[in-house]
mmJSON file of the N, C-alpha and C atoms, coordinates in Angstrom:
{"data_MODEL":{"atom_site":{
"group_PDB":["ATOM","ATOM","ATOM","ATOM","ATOM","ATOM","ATOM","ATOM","ATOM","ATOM","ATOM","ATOM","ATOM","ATOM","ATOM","ATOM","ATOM","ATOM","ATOM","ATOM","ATOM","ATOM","ATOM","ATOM","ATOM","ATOM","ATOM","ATOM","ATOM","ATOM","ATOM","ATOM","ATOM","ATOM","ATOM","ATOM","ATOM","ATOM","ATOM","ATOM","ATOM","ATOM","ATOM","ATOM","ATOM","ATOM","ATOM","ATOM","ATOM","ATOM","ATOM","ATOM","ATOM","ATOM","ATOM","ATOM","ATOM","ATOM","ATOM","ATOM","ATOM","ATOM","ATOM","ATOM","ATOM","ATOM","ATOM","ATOM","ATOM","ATOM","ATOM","ATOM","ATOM","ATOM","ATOM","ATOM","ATOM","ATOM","ATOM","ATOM","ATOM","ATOM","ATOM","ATOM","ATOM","ATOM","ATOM","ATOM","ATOM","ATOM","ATOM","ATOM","ATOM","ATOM","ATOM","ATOM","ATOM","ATOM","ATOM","ATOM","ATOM","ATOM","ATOM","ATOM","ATOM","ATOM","ATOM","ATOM","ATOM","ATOM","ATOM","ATOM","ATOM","ATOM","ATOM","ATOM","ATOM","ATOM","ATOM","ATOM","ATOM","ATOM","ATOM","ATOM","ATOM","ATOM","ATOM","ATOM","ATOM","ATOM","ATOM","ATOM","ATOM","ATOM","ATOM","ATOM","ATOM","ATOM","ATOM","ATOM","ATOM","ATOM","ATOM","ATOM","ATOM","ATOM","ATOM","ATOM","ATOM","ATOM","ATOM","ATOM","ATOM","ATOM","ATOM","ATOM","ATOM","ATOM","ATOM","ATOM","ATOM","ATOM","ATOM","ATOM","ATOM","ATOM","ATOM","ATOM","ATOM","ATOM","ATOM","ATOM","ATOM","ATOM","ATOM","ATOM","ATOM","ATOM","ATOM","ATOM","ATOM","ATOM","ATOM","ATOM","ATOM","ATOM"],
"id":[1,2,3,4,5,6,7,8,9,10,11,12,13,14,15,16,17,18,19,20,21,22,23,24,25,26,27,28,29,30,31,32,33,34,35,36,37,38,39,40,41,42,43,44,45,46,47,48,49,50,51,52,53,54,55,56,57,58,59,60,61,62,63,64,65,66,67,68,69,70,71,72,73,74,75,76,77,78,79,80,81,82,83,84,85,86,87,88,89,90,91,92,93,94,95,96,97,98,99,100,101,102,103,104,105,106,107,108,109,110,111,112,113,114,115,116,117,118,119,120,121,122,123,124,125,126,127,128,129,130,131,132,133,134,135,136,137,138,139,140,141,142,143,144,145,146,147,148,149,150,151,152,153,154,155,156,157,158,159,160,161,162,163,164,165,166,167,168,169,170,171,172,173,174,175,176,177,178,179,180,181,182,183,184,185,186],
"type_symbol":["N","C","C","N","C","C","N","C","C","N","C","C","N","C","C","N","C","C","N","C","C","N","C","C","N","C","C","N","C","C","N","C","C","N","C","C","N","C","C","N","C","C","N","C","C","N","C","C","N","C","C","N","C","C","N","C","C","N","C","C","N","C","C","N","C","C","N","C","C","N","C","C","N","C","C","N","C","C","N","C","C","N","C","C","N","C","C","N","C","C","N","C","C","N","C","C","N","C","C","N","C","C","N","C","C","N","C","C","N","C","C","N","C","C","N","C","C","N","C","C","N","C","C","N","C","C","N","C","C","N","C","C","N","C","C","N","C","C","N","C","C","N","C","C","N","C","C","N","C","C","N","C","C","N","C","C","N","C","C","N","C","C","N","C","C","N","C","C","N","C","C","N","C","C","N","C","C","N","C","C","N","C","C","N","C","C"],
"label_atom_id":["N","CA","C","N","CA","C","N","CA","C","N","CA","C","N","CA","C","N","CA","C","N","CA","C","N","CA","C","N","CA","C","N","CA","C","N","CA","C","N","CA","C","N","CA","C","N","CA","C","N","CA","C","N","CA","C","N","CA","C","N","CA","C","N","CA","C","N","CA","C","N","CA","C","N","CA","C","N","CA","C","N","CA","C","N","CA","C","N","CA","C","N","CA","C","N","CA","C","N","CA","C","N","CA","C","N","CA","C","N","CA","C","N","CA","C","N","CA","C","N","CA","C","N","CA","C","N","CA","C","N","CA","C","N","CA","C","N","CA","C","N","CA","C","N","CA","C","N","CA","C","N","CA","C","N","CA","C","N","CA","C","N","CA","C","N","CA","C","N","CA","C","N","CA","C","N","CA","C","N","CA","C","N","CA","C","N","CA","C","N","CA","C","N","CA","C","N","CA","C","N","CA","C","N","CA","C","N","CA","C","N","CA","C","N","CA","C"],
"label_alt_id":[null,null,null,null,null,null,null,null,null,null,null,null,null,null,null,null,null,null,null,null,null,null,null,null,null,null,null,null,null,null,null,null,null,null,null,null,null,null,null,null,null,null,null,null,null,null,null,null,null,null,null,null,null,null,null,null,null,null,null,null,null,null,null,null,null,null,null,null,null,null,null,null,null,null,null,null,null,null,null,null,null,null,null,null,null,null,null,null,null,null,null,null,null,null,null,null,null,null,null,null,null,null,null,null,null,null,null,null,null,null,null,null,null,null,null,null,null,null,null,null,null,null,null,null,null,null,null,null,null,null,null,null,null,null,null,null,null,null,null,null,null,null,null,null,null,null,null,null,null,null,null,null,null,null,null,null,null,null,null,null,null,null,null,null,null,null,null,null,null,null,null,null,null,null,null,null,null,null,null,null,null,null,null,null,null,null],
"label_comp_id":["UNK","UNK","UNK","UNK","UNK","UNK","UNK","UNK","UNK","UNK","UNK","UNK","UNK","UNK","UNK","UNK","UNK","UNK","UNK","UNK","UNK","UNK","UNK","UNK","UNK","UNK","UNK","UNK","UNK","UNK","UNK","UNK","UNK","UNK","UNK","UNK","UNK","UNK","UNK","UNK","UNK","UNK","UNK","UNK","UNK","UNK","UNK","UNK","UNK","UNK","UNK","UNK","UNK","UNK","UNK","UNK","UNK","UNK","UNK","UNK","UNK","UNK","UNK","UNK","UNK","UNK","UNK","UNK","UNK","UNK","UNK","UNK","UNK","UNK","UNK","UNK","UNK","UNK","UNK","UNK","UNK","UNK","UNK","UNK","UNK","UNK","UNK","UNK","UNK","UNK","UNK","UNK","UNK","UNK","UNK","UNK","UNK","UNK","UNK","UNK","UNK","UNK","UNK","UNK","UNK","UNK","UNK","UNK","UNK","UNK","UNK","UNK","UNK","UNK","UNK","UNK","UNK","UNK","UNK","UNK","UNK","UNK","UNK","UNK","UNK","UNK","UNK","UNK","UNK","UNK","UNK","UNK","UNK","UNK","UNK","UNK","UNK","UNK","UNK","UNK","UNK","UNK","UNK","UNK","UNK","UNK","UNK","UNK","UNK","UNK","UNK","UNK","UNK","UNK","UNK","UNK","UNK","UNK","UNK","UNK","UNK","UNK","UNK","UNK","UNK","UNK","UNK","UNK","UNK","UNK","UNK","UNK","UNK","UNK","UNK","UNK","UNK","UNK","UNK","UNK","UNK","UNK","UNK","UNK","UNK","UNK"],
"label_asym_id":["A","A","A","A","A","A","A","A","A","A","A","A","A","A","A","A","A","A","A","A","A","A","A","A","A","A","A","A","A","A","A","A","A","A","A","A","A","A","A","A","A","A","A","A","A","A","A","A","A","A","A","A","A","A","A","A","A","A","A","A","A","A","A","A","A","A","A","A","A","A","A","A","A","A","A","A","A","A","A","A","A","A","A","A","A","A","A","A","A","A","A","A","A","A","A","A","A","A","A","A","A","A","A","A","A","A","A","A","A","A","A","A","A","A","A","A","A","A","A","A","A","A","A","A","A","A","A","A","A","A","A","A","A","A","A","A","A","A","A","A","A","A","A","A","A","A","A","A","A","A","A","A","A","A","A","A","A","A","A","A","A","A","A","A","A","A","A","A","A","A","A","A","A","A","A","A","A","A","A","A","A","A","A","A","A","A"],
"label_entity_id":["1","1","1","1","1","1","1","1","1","1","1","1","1","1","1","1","1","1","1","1","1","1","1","1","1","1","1","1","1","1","1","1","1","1","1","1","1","1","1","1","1","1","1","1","1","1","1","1","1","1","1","1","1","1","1","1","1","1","1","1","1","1","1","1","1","1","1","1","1","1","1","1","1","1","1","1","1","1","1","1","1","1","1","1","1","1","1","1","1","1","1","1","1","1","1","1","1","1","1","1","1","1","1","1","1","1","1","1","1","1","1","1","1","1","1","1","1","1","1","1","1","1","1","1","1","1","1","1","1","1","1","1","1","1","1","1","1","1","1","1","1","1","1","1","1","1","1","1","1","1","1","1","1","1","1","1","1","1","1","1","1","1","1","1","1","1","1","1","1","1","1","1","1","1","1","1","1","1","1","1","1","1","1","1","1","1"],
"label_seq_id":[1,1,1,2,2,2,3,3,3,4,4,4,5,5,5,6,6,6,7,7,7,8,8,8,9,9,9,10,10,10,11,11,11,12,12,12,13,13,13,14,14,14,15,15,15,16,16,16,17,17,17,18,18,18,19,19,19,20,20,20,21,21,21,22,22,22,23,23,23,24,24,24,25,25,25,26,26,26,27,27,27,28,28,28,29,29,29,30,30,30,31,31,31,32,32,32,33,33,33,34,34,34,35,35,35,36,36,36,37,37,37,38,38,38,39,39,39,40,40,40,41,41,41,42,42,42,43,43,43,44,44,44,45,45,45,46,46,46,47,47,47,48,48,48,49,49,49,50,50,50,51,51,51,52,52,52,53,53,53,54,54,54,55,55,55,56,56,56,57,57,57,58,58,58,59,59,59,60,60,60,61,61,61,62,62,62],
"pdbx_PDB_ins_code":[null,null,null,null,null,null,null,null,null,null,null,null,null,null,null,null,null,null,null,null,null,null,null,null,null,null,null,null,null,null,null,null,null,null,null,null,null,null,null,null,null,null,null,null,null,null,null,null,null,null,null,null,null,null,null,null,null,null,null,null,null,null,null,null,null,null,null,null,null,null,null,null,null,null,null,null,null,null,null,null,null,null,null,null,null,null,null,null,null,null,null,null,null,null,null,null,null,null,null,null,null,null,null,null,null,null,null,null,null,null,null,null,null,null,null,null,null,null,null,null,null,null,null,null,null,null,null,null,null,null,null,null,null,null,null,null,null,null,null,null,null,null,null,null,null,null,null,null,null,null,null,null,null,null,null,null,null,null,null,null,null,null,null,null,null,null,null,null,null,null,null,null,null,null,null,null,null,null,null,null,null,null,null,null,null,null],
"Cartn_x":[83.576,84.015,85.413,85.952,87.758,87.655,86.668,86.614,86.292,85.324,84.992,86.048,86.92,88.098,89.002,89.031,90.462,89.759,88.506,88.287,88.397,87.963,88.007,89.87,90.432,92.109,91.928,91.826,91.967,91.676,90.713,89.933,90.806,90.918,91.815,93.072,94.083,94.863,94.56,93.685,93.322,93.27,92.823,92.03,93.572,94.517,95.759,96.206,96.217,97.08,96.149,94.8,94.192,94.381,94.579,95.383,96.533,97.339,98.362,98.296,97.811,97.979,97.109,96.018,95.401,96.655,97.464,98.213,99.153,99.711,100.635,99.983,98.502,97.993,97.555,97.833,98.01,96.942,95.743,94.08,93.961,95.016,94.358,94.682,95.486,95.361,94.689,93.682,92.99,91.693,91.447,90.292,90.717,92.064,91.42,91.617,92.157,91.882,90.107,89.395,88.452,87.548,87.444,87.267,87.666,88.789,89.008,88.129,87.977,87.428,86.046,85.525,83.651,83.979,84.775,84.948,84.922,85.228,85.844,84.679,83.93,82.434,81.218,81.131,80.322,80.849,82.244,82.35,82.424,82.18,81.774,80.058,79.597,78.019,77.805,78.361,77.971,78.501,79.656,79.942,79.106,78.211,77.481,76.066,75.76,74.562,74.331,75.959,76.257,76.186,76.648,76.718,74.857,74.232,72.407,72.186,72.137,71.613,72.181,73.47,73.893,72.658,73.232,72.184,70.809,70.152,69.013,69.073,69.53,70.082,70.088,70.129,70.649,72.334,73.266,74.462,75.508,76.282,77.404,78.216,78.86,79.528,80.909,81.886,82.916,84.139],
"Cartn_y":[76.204,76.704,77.311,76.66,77.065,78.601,79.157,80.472,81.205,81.173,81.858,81.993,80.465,80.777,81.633,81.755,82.664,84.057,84.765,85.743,86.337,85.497,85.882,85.734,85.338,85.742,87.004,87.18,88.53,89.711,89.417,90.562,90.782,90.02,90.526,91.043,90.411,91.068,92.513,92.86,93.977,95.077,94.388,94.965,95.645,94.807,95.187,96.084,95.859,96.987,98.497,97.893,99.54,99.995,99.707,100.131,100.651,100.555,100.956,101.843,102.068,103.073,104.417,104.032,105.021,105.528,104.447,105.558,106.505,106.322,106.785,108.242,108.228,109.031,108.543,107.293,107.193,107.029,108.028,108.195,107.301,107.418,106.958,105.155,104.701,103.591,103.058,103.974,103.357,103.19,104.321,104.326,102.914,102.309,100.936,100.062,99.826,98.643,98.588,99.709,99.824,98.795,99.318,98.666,97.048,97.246,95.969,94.684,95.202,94.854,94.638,95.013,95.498,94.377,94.874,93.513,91.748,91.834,90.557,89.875,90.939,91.029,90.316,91.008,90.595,89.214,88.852,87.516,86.541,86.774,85.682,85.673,86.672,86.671,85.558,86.125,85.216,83.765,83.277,81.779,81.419,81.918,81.711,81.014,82.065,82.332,80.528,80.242,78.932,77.911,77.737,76.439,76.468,77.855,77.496,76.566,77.27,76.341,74.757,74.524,73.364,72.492,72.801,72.469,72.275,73.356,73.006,72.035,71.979,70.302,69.322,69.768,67.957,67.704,68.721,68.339,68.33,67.739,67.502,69.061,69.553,70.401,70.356,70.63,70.049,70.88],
"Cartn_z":[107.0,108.282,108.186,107.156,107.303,106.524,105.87,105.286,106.752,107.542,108.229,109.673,109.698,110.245,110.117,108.772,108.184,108.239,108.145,107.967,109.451,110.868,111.6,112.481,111.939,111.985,111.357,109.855,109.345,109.942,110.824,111.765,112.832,113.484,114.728,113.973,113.25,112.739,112.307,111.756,111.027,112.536,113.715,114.722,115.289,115.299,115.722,115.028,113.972,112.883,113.088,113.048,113.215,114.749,115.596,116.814,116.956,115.986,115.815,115.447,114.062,112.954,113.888,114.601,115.849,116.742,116.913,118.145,117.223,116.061,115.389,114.618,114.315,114.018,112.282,112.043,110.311,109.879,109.523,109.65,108.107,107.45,106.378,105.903,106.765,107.126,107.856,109.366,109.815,108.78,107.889,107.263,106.198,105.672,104.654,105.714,106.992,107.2,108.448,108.085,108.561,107.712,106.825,104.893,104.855,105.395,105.407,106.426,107.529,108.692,108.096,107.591,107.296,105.95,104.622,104.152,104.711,105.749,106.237,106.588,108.038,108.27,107.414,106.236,105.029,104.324,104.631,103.588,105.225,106.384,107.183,106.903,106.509,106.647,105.673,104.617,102.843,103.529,104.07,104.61,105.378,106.642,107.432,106.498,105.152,104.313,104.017,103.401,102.606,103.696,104.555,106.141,106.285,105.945,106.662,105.425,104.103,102.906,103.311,103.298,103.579,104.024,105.305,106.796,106.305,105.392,105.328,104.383,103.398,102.358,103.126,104.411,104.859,104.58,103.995,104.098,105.324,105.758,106.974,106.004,107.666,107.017,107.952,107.491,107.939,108.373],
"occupancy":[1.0,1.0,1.0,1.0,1.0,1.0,1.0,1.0,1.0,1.0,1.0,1.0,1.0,1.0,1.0,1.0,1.0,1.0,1.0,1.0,1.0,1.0,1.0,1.0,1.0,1.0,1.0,1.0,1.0,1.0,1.0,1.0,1.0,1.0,1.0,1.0,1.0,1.0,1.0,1.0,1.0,1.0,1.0,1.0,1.0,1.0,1.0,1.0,1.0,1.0,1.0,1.0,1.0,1.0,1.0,1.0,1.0,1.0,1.0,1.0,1.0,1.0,1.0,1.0,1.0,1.0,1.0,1.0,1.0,1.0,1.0,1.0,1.0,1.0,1.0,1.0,1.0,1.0,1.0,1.0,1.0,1.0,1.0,1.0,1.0,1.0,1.0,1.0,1.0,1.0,1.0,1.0,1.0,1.0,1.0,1.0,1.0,1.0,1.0,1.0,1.0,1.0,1.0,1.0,1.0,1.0,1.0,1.0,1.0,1.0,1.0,1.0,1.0,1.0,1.0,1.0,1.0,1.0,1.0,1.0,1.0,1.0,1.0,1.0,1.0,1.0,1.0,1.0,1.0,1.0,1.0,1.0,1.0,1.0,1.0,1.0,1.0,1.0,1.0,1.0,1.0,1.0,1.0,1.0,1.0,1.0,1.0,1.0,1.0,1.0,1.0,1.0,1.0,1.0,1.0,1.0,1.0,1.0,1.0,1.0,1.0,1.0,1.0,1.0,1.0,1.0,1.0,1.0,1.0,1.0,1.0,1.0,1.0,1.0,1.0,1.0,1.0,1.0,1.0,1.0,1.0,1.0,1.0,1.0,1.0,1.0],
"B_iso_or_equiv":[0.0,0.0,0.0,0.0,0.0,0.0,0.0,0.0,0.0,0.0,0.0,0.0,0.0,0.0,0.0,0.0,0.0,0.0,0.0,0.0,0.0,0.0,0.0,0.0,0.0,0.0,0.0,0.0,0.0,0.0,0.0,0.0,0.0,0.0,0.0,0.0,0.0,0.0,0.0,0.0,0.0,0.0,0.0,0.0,0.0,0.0,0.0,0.0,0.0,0.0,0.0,0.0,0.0,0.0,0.0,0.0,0.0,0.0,0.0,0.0,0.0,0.0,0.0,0.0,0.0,0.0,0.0,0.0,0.0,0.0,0.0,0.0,0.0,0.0,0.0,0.0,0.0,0.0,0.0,0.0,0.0,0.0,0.0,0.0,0.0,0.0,0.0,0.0,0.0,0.0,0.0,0.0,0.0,0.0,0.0,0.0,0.0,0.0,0.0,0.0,0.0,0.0,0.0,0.0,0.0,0.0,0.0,0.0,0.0,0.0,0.0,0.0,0.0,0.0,0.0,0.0,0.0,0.0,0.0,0.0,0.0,0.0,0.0,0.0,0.0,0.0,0.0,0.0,0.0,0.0,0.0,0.0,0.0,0.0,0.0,0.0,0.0,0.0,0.0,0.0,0.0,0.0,0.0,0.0,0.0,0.0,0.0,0.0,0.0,0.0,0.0,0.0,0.0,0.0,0.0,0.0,0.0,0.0,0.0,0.0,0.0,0.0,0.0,0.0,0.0,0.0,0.0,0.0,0.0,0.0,0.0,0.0,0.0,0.0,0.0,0.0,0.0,0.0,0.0,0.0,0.0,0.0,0.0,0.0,0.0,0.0],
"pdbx_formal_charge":[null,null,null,null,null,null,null,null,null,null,null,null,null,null,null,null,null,null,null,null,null,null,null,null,null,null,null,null,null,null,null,null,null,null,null,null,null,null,null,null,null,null,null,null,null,null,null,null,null,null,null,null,null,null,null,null,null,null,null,null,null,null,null,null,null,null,null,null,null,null,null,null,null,null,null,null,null,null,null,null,null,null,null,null,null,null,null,null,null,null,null,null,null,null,null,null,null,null,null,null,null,null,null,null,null,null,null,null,null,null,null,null,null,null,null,null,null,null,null,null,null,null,null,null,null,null,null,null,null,null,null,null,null,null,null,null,null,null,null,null,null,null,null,null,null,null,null,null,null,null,null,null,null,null,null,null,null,null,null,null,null,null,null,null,null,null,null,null,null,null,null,null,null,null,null,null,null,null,null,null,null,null,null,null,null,null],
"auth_seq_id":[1,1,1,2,2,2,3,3,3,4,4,4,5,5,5,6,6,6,7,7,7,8,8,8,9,9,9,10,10,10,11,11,11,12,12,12,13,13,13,14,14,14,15,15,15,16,16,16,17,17,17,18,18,18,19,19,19,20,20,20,21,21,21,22,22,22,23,23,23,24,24,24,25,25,25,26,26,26,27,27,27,28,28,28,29,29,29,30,30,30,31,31,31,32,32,32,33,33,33,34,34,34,35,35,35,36,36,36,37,37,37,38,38,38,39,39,39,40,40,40,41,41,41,42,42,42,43,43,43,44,44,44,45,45,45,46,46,46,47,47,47,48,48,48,49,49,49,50,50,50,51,51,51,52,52,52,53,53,53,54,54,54,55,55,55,56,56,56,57,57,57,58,58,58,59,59,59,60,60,60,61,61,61,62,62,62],
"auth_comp_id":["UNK","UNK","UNK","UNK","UNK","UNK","UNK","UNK","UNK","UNK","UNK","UNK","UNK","UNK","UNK","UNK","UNK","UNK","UNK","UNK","UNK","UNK","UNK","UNK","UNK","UNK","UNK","UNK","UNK","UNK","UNK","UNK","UNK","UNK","UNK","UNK","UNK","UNK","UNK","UNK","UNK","UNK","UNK","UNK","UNK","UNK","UNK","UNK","UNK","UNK","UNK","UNK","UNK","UNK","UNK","UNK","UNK","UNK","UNK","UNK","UNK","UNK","UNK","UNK","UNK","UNK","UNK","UNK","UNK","UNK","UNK","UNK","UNK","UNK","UNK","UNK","UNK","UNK","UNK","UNK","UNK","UNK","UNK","UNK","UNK","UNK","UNK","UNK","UNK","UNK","UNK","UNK","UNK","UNK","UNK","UNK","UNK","UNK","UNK","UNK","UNK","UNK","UNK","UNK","UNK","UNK","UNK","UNK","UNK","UNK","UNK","UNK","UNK","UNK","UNK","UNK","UNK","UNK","UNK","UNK","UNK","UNK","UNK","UNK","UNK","UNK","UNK","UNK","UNK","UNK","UNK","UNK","UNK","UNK","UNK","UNK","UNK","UNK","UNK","UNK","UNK","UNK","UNK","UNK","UNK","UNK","UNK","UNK","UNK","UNK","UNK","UNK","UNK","UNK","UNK","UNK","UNK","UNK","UNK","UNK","UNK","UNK","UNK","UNK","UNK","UNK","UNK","UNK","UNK","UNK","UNK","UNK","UNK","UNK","UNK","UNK","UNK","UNK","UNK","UNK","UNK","UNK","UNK","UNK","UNK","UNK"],
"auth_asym_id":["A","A","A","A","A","A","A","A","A","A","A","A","A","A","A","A","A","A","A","A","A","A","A","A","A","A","A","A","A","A","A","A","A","A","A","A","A","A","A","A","A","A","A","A","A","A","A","A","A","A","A","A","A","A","A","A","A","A","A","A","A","A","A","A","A","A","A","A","A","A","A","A","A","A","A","A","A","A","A","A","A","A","A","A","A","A","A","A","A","A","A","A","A","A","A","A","A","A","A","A","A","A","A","A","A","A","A","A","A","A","A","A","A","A","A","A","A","A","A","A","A","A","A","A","A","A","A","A","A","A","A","A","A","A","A","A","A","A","A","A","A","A","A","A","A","A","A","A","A","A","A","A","A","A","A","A","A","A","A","A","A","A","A","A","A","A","A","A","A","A","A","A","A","A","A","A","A","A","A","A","A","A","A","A","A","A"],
"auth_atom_id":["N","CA","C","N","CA","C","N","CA","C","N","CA","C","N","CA","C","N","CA","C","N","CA","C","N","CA","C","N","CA","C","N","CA","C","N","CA","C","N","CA","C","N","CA","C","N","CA","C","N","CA","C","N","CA","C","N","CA","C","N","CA","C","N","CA","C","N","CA","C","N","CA","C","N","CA","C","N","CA","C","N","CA","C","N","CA","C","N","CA","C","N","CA","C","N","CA","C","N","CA","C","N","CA","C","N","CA","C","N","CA","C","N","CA","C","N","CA","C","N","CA","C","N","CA","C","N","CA","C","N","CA","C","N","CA","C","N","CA","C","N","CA","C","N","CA","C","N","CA","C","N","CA","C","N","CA","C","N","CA","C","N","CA","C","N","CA","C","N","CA","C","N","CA","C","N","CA","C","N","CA","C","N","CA","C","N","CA","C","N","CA","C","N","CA","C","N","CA","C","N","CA","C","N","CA","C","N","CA","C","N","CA","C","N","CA","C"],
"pdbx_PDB_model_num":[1,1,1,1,1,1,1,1,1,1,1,1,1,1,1,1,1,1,1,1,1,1,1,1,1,1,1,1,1,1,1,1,1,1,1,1,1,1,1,1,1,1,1,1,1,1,1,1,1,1,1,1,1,1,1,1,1,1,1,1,1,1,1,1,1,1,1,1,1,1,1,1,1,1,1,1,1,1,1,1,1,1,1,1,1,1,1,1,1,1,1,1,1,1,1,1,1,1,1,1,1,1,1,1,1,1,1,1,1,1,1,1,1,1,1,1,1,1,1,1,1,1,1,1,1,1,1,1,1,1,1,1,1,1,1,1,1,1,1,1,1,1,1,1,1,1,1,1,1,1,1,1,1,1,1,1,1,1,1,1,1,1,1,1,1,1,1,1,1,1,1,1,1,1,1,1,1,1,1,1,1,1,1,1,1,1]
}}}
């Protein structure tokens, strides 16, 4: 859970910074922390993937 915590901090952070870099015009910073965002996305999926296996083990997850 504490991965999928931190990724979803990373996101909003990211969400801010690409708001910014939008009003300023800095296209090519919005384009990596777009990258970044969609990264973040995919490694809550893969943590989500690991908590079902758990679960289906029968393991407590914490």
């Amino acid at each position: 859970m504490k991965e999928i915590d931190d990724q979803v901090l990373l996101i909003v952070k990211y969400v801010r910074e690409l708001k910014q870099a939008e009003d300023v015009g800095d296209w090519n910073k919005v384009v990596i922390l777009s990258d970044a965002i969609q990264d973040s996305g995919h490694n809550i999926g893969k943590a989500a993937d690991k908590i079902n296996v758990a679960i289906k083990r029968g393991m407590h997850i914490g």
